[in-house]
Each structure stands twice: as structure tokens, then as C-alpha cells.
Amino acid sequence: MMNSQLQKLNHAPSFSLLPISSIHSNYLIRHGSPSLINILPRHPVRQNDHNKKTSSSCVVIRASSGERGSSAAVSTVTTTITSTENKAVSVKAVVTVQAAGFLSSILTRPLDEITDLLGKTLLLELVSAELDSKTGLEKDRIKGYAHKASHNDDDVIYESNFTIPAGFGEVGAIEVENEHHKEIFIKTIDLQGFPNGSVNVPCNSWVHAKFDNPQKRIFFTNKSYIPSETPSGLKRLRELELENLRGNGEGERKTSDRIYDYDTYNDLGDPDSKEELARPVLGSKEHPYPRRCRTGRPRTKKDPLSEKRSSSVYVPRDEAFAEVKELTFSAKTLKSVLHALLPSLETALLNPELGFPYFTAIDSLFNEGVTLPKPKTSGFFQTIIPRLVKTITDGGDDLLLFETPEIIDRDKFAWFRDEEFSRQTLAGLNPYSIELVTEWPLKSKLDPEIYGPPESLITTELVEKEIKGCMTVDEALKRKKMFILDYHDLYMPYVNKVREIEGTTLYGSRTLLFLTEDGTLRPVAIELTRPPVGDKPQWKQVFTPTWDATGCWLWRLAKAHVCAHDAGYHQLVIHWLRTHCATEPYIIAANRQLSAMHPIYRLLHPHFRYTMEINALARESLINAGGIIEGCFSPEKYSIELSSAAYDQLWRFDMEALPADLIRRGMAVEDPTAEHGLKLTIEDYPFANDGLILWDAIKEWVGDYVNHYYPDPTLVESDTELQGWWTEVRTKGHADKKDEPWWPVLKTPENLIHILTTIIWVTAGHHAAVNFGQYMYAGYFPNKPTIARTNMPTEDPSEEFFENFLKKPEMALLMCFPSQIQATKVMAVLDVLSNHSPDEEYLGEKLESSWAENPVINAAFERFNGNLKRLEGIIDERNTNLKLKNRVGAGVVPYELLKPFSAPGVTGMGVPNSISI
């Protein structure tokens, strides 16, 4: 399409018809028109006067759409073509603007309507891709005002007519000035009327009013260029746009700003409000952490290191989704739950410590519900969260009524069974914690002077007794039969601090599991440990599945504690830290260092959609001091500090790739002869089985894309923007880890493919696997309690406490579980977090406009989409295979979390492009 413009209009020397020898064929193939037809002269052609027509005998070079980069198949056809006379061309610019967002302002609407009537809503300036051949300067812009042409519920169409003079050449960008008094959201600008088709300029961006900021907005066309191949007329604008996005690191950010910069997590506490709400700054030598987006808010009075909190948290304007119609579903729902529903719950459930008196009271959440006080606005909850809140009678109170989670719908007692407890380590909400036992005996690495004896009480004799003598421990180790959930060393430093908080407790824990001959896991032992405190020595005890009543109930209580540890680790480390938190630096660095026309920016951009906004919302209401996480999860006020400890001890970029993660945990070994190049330690490991197919599909797509734009390996190392991005990710975004030796180098296409595949896996596959099953597995909280509130009955019990346990052990378990307010708060939040919004964009589903115009990339994307559809079929087939006992069976929830596509709602499947909820 662009080359067609070139043929008809361009007179700049750099785009004149040149001998074949003077033009790099790979460049033409990578940046060619949709038909990939590039007309080149057979013989040298003299540079002609602007008003003369050019005639030549030409060779047509056509690249096969099935090939990429330097390997593209080339065929030649000899013909004689006479170009059309170089003359002015009339084109029409059609600007599509989102209706919502700018018509809603009562104060500015009259002024803006006058602007529309005058036909001066948007000033458009067309920018030539090439410099003037005579002056070496940018060519004069072609300017024109766009006037309102039509309007419907969704879009407003503005149009402007231009006459493009002879010699202007290819349009490379458009600058836009918004004459309204309020920002507008521009979707696209299409230039229609070129002899061989339209020129598309994708925008999808908020454009500020010139009254707020006199700076014009720059939008580049669909063509992608690495820096060294940028057309001469666009180089200055390419650099200017990046400067605008970086800002100067000063001042408080305004809502309309588009500035990306870094800061520490210094805004979680609120010391000016209450002293107990003070929190340490995360992102330092003492508390290492990824960086977040800088807001520039003033510091608190009581802590000069902390930033003041505010009712809304700044994110760069195009990262926010609050005002665009239909894109608000998940965000508005979550905000409604956090800011309206949960306070109503607190009013309805007056005693925050009150637990559930019996198990049928838990069941009533799904069939009777919780009556809420009448809201100020009638029908408010039903409009925003109809799945959760029902109206009892017109004008009456509201009813919080939870949907029955699938795990309980299929098998009401699944949560009670040991085999389900074990199965969920492979196919549940957190399949990332289970590890192979490689060292024996089990031993802590913590300082024994502080935490007591490091040796575990899970001994060889105990294990061999529990596995009924079928093999020795040495044989089990050699045959890779023993696995562990190890929450001992990470939790132990927080045990005594958490126990100072009323209404909760904590242990360090180890859970040992044994792989049976049929490929399923069986829990063997749970060890709970409390470090020395005061004059009390270290306390630890091992619990095993037993056949006596007391032992059975102690085992169930021990499992409840482990489930709470797992729930906390899942939410704080596997989910928040490793996906949401670790990804924000990639987004900030990409916007600061990669131009919007960079092919790698365009590859990554769909995977960053809404992540910064959802992270800001988390800092505002979920992970903040006194927020949902602190109030409802085991580590309480130390929750996010614990995630910092995990970042310090465990997080490595090179281990975020799925194959590397599996190998690190001993769940796979490299095997060139095996599928995916890995042999799984447990063959029936649903998360890994499906995940590796998804990983391979992503890697193939990324490989096709990267090899197309970097056919010469040296182009990667010489790409200044790309190198700047990766340097900034390491040295600024993850500054506390900048000197680690394990960071991948970025010198070759292979390096780039691995880095990009890892990032896309984290934002898509990893996040989907640990997020969208939350309500399914934790909506019935006895299956995954987020907190354990009482000590084990055998830890320094009073006589009365132990007698009560013996009389009614069920009450001991209910008292250990979350309180009514904790449970219902978490259930409401998890319901929303597990929900796919109607506008969800799934992996491999949407073809970006810049990819659609390039046949090689288009074909690669089609292969990617086909691979994902095949994965859906493979998962469906696996879920009917009764031999796969970790994903199929009576009452078992089939493993579908990595099925790529989904309908809206809580479905337990679907892999979105990005971390958007």
C-alpha cells in the first residue's frame, strides 16, 4: 500500500526508482506492501524533474508470503511499465473517535459543540517519510482541519480533505492537535484516495486538549522499522516522541500525562493516617523489589521516604481503562466490590472475629446468601455485579449470593480428601510450588541460633513406615518419587511477628508427598514449626494421615494450615510478584525506549494491555496497608514484605521461562529426544503438559516474527532502542537485581526470541494458569483457606482448649478457618478476579493492524492461531482420558485453565494476552 504511494507520488531521491543493486531486497521484503510487489528498474534511471513523468523497463520482485526475512522466495518477471505522471493527489482523512469520554462533560460540551460546528475539531498535519532532497530538511506539512461528519452510539467520525502535492512522497506519520476543551480517544485515522488503497494510522490513544498541553500528538503509520531503517523524515519525530514519554522525572503527574518513569513501592503505607499503617519502602537493599510507575505525589509528613496516598493513582493516560465504553467491565466491577460491596459486608457482619458456627452456615452462602443494607442508589449492585448481588424485593435490601464453585458442585467433599489435596499441587490454583526432593534428610538453611535446630522431624523411619515399606527412602530419591511443598524457610522469619497480631497465627511448614505407581501423589507427612520465642524453645511436630479419630482431625487441621500457607504464597508470590509486579518494569521500559513504530514494541504492546491500571488499583485497595490482602491472608501486615523476601531469594528472569522453571524445581530434565525437549518427572502433570504446548506455540510465533525483522543477527546488537529497553529493564526496572550474573545477554535473534517468549508466557500463560481458577478452587474457602487463625491443639494447649477439641473437633477446624467477614470478602474479590470481561483479548485471537499489512507476519500469526486451536482440541481430548488421573475422574474438575479461548464470565479457561485483571 505504501509502496503504491511511492510509485505514484514520490520524488525524493531516497524513494526514486533505483537500480536493483542499490536496493536491499530484504529491506523491501520486510517493509513491503501487502502484495509484496516492489517495482525496480532494470537499468539506472536519471533523477527526473518533479513535473516530468518517468518511464522504465522494470523487474517485478515478489516474495512468497510463506517465507520470512532473508530466506524469502524470490521470482522475477520481466515487463515494461510506464509510471503514471507525477501529480497532486486528493485524499480524505477519516478519523474515528470514541464517543464516550469527551461528550460527557457538561462544562465543556457547549464550547466543543461550537468547535465542531466551525469544522475545526482536529488539526491534522501529514508528515512525509523522507527529507527534502534539496534542503535536507523535513518537508512542509500538509495541514487541514477535520470536521464532524457523523455520529452514532459508539463512534464520532471526523473527516478532512487534503491535496498531496507532487513530490511529497510517502506519508509516514500524522501529527494531531485537539481543538476541544477535553481529551478525546482516537481509534484510527484512515487516509483514503491513494491510487492503490488506503493508508492506515492506528492510534487507540487519548489525545489531550491543546488548552491542557500545547504539544501535538504524533502517530506513525502501520509500517514497522528498526531504528537503523527509519525513513529520514521520521527520525526526529521518532526520537521526540520517546523524549515526551520519558519526561524529566520531576513534578507530580497529572491524569492527562503520558509519562513513564520509575519509583519504588513507597506508597503502600499510610503513616499520616495511623501509625500502625506505616510500611517499609519496597525497592531497596533491605527490601529488594521491582519498580512501579512514578506518580510524583508528595511525601508523607511522618515518613519522608513514603509517598502520600490519594483517591486515585496515576498511570500514563493510555494505560487507563476507566472511561472507554465496554472496556470498563472488569475494572469497574472490581472497584465496586472493593469500594462499595465490602464496606456493606462489614456493616452486615458486625463482629469481624466471628467464624462460621457450622459447615451448613458456609453452604448457606451459596443458597441463602448474606443480606446487605439497602444501598443509597437503588439497583446499584445489580447493575455492576449482578452475578454476586440479587434484590430480595423491589426497593428492599440486597442479597449477596455466591454461585456454587465448580469443585463443590461436582463433589461436595472434594476439599476433604487427601487425593484432591495432592492433585491440586499439579492441576490446581498453584501448580508452581511443588518440587522434587533431591536432598535428604530435610534441613533448614536458616540460622539455628535464631530459629532453632534446622533438622526436620520427617525422618527416614517415618517416611518408610508411611509408604508401607514399598521401597526405601534412598530408592525413592533415586527413582524421583518424593516431592515437597516447602514453606519453611520463607515463612519462619515472620512467624513470631505475625503471632503478635490478634486473631491469627503462622507456622513454617513442609509437606512431603509420594508418587504412587499409578502416577498420582499421596501426602505422607506435614511438619509445622514455630521458632523459639521468649523463653520457649522451638516447637515442631509432624502430622501424618492416620486411622484414629484424634490423629485424623489433627491431620485435617495441619492440612488447613498448609492450605493457608499455599494460598498466601500463591497470591503474594506466584500471582502478584511473578506476573503483575515483575511485568510493570517491562512495560515502562518499552514505552520509554521502544518507538511505537518499532516491530518489537508492536509485538509486545498487546501483552501489556491494562496491566499498569490493574496494578495501580491493587496498590490502592488490595496490597496496601489495611487492604484486602493484609486483612485476609496469613502473613497479614507482613504480606507484601514477604513477597519482597521471595523476590530477593527466589526471583530470576532466566527462571521465569516455563521449561527453566520446571527444571529448577526438579519437575523436568532436559531431553533432546523428548517432546518439547523435556522429560517430565511426573508424566501426568496437567499444568506442565498443557503449558509446554502453549510455550512452544508462543516461541514459534515470536521466532517467526523476530527472524523476519532481524534476518542479519548483527541487527539485534546494533538496535539502539532494543538495547536501551533491555538495559533499562535490568538496571532500572529491576534495579535491585541489576548486578546478577544470570540476566540473559541480548546479542542475537535467539537471545531476543527467548527473552520475548518468556515475557509473553508470563503475561499470558503463567497469569492465566494462576488467576482464572481462583473462584473455582478457592470460592469454597475450606478448600483453600487464605488464613489459619488458631494454633494446632497440640502446641502448648491449655487443658480446656484440648478438651474442647476432643469434644468437638469440627469446631476447632471452623475456628481455624477464616472469619465470616474474611471469607466473604475474599470470595467476592476472587469471583471478580476470575471473571473474563466481554472485551477480553485472547492470545492469538486478534490480528494487529500492523501485522495484517505484512504478509509474512500475517501468515505467521495464522499459524500461531492454528496452533492454539489445536491446543484446545488436545486439552479436550486429554480431559476424556481416564488414564490421566490427575485431570480426569469422578467429581474431578477437568484441567482447562490453559485452553486459549473463552466466553465471558467465570469459566475456568481462557488465556488473555495480558494481565488485565
mmCIF file of N, CA, C and O in Angstrom, residues 349-356 501-504 631 636 789 814-815 817-822:
data_model
loop_
_atom_site.group_PDB
_atom_site.id
_atom_site.type_symbol
_atom_site.label_atom_id
_atom_site.label_comp_id
_atom_site.label_asym_id
_atom_site.label_seq_id
_atom_site.Cartn_x
_atom_site.Cartn_y
_atom_site.Cartn_z
ATOM 1 N N LEU A 349 -22.000 -7.778 58.711
ATOM 2 C CA LEU A 349 -21.353 -8.728 59.620
ATOM 3 C C LEU A 349 -20.579 -7.932 60.662
ATOM 4 O O LEU A 349 -19.404 -7.604 60.478
ATOM 5 N N LEU A 350 -21.229 -7.617 61.762
ATOM 6 C CA LEU A 350 -20.693 -6.647 62.712
ATOM 7 C C LEU A 350 -19.431 -7.128 63.415
ATOM 8 O O LEU A 350 -18.522 -6.355 63.667
ATOM 9 N N ASN A 351 -19.358 -8.418 63.746
ATOM 10 C CA ASN A 351 -18.218 -8.931 64.511
ATOM 11 C C ASN A 351 -17.149 -9.459 63.555
ATOM 12 O O ASN A 351 -17.324 -10.508 62.934
ATOM 13 N N PRO A 352 -16.024 -8.751 63.435
ATOM 14 C CA PRO A 352 -15.002 -9.181 62.469
ATOM 15 C C PRO A 352 -14.321 -10.491 62.844
ATOM 16 O O PRO A 352 -13.710 -11.134 61.997
ATOM 17 N N GLU A 353 -14.426 -10.901 64.098
ATOM 18 C CA GLU A 353 -13.762 -12.127 64.550
ATOM 19 C C GLU A 353 -14.665 -13.358 64.448
ATOM 20 O O GLU A 353 -14.216 -14.482 64.631
ATOM 21 N N LEU A 354 -15.949 -13.124 64.151
ATOM 22 C CA LEU A 354 -16.920 -14.218 64.197
ATOM 23 C C LEU A 354 -16.664 -15.223 63.077
ATOM 24 O O LEU A 354 -16.613 -14.876 61.899
ATOM 25 N N GLY A 355 -16.486 -16.480 63.475
ATOM 26 C CA GLY A 355 -16.305 -17.533 62.490
ATOM 27 C C GLY A 355 -17.635 -18.149 62.102
ATOM 28 O O GLY A 355 -18.705 -17.709 62.541
ATOM 29 N N PHE A 356 -17.569 -19.165 61.279
ATOM 30 C CA PHE A 356 -18.789 -19.885 60.897
ATOM 31 C C PHE A 356 -19.098 -20.919 61.975
ATOM 32 O O PHE A 356 -18.221 -21.714 62.350
ATOM 33 N N ILE A 501 -0.014 -10.370 66.219
ATOM 34 C CA ILE A 501 -1.274 -9.780 65.746
ATOM 35 C C ILE A 501 -2.431 -10.621 66.283
ATOM 36 O O ILE A 501 -2.422 -11.845 66.201
ATOM 37 N N GLU A 502 -3.432 -9.955 66.805
ATOM 38 C CA GLU A 502 -4.573 -10.678 67.385
ATOM 39 C C GLU A 502 -5.396 -11.355 66.287
ATOM 40 O O GLU A 502 -5.582 -10.823 65.204
ATOM 41 N N GLY A 503 -5.854 -12.561 66.571
ATOM 42 C CA GLY A 503 -6.785 -13.238 65.676
ATOM 43 C C GLY A 503 -6.130 -14.012 64.555
ATOM 44 O O GLY A 503 -6.801 -14.369 63.577
ATOM 45 N N THR A 504 -4.831 -14.306 64.660
ATOM 46 C CA THR A 504 -4.191 -15.089 63.607
ATOM 47 C C THR A 504 -2.979 -15.823 64.175
ATOM 48 O O THR A 504 -2.586 -15.614 65.322
ATOM 49 N N GLY A 631 -5.680 -8.037 55.418
ATOM 50 C CA GLY A 631 -6.741 -8.393 56.353
ATOM 51 C C GLY A 631 -7.194 -9.836 56.274
ATOM 52 O O GLY A 631 -7.823 -10.334 57.212
ATOM 53 N N GLU A 636 -0.682 -11.442 57.009
ATOM 54 C CA GLU A 636 -1.308 -10.190 57.442
ATOM 55 C C GLU A 636 -0.480 -8.968 57.046
ATOM 56 O O GLU A 636 -0.147 -8.801 55.884
ATOM 57 N N ARG A 789 -6.381 -19.212 61.721
ATOM 58 C CA ARG A 789 -6.461 -18.239 62.828
ATOM 59 C C ARG A 789 -6.051 -18.799 64.186
ATOM 60 O O ARG A 789 -5.818 -18.028 65.112
ATOM 61 N N LEU A 814 -13.411 -25.127 62.223
ATOM 62 C CA LEU A 814 -14.146 -23.921 61.844
ATOM 63 C C LEU A 814 -13.522 -22.668 62.452
ATOM 64 O O LEU A 814 -13.477 -21.607 61.813
ATOM 65 N N MET A 815 -13.023 -22.797 63.685
ATOM 66 C CA MET A 815 -12.353 -21.658 64.328
ATOM 67 C C MET A 815 -11.024 -21.337 63.640
ATOM 68 O O MET A 815 -10.588 -20.183 63.603
ATOM 69 N N PHE A 817 -10.435 -21.759 60.402
ATOM 70 C CA PHE A 817 -10.749 -21.186 59.104
ATOM 71 C C PHE A 817 -10.925 -19.662 59.201
ATOM 72 O O PHE A 817 -11.082 -19.111 60.287
ATOM 73 N N PRO A 818 -10.945 -18.961 58.070
ATOM 74 C CA PRO A 818 -11.195 -17.511 58.080
ATOM 75 C C PRO A 818 -12.513 -17.171 58.755
ATOM 76 O O PRO A 818 -13.450 -17.982 58.782
ATOM 77 N N SER A 819 -12.590 -15.952 59.288
ATOM 78 C CA SER A 819 -13.838 -15.472 59.874
ATOM 79 C C SER A 819 -14.865 -15.244 58.764
ATOM 80 O O SER A 819 -14.535 -15.273 57.574
ATOM 81 N N GLN A 820 -16.091 -14.998 59.157
ATOM 82 C CA GLN A 820 -17.142 -14.764 58.162
ATOM 83 C C GLN A 820 -16.809 -13.571 57.266
ATOM 84 O O GLN A 820 -16.982 -13.638 56.043
ATOM 85 N N ILE A 821 -16.341 -12.481 57.864
ATOM 86 C CA ILE A 821 -16.053 -11.296 57.059
ATOM 87 C C ILE A 821 -14.836 -11.538 56.173
ATOM 88 O O ILE A 821 -14.813 -11.121 55.005
ATOM 89 N N GLN A 822 -13.808 -12.234 56.662
ATOM 90 C CA GLN A 822 -12.636 -12.537 55.836
ATOM 91 C C GLN A 822 -13.018 -13.415 54.648
ATOM 92 O O GLN A 822 -12.622 -13.146 53.505
#
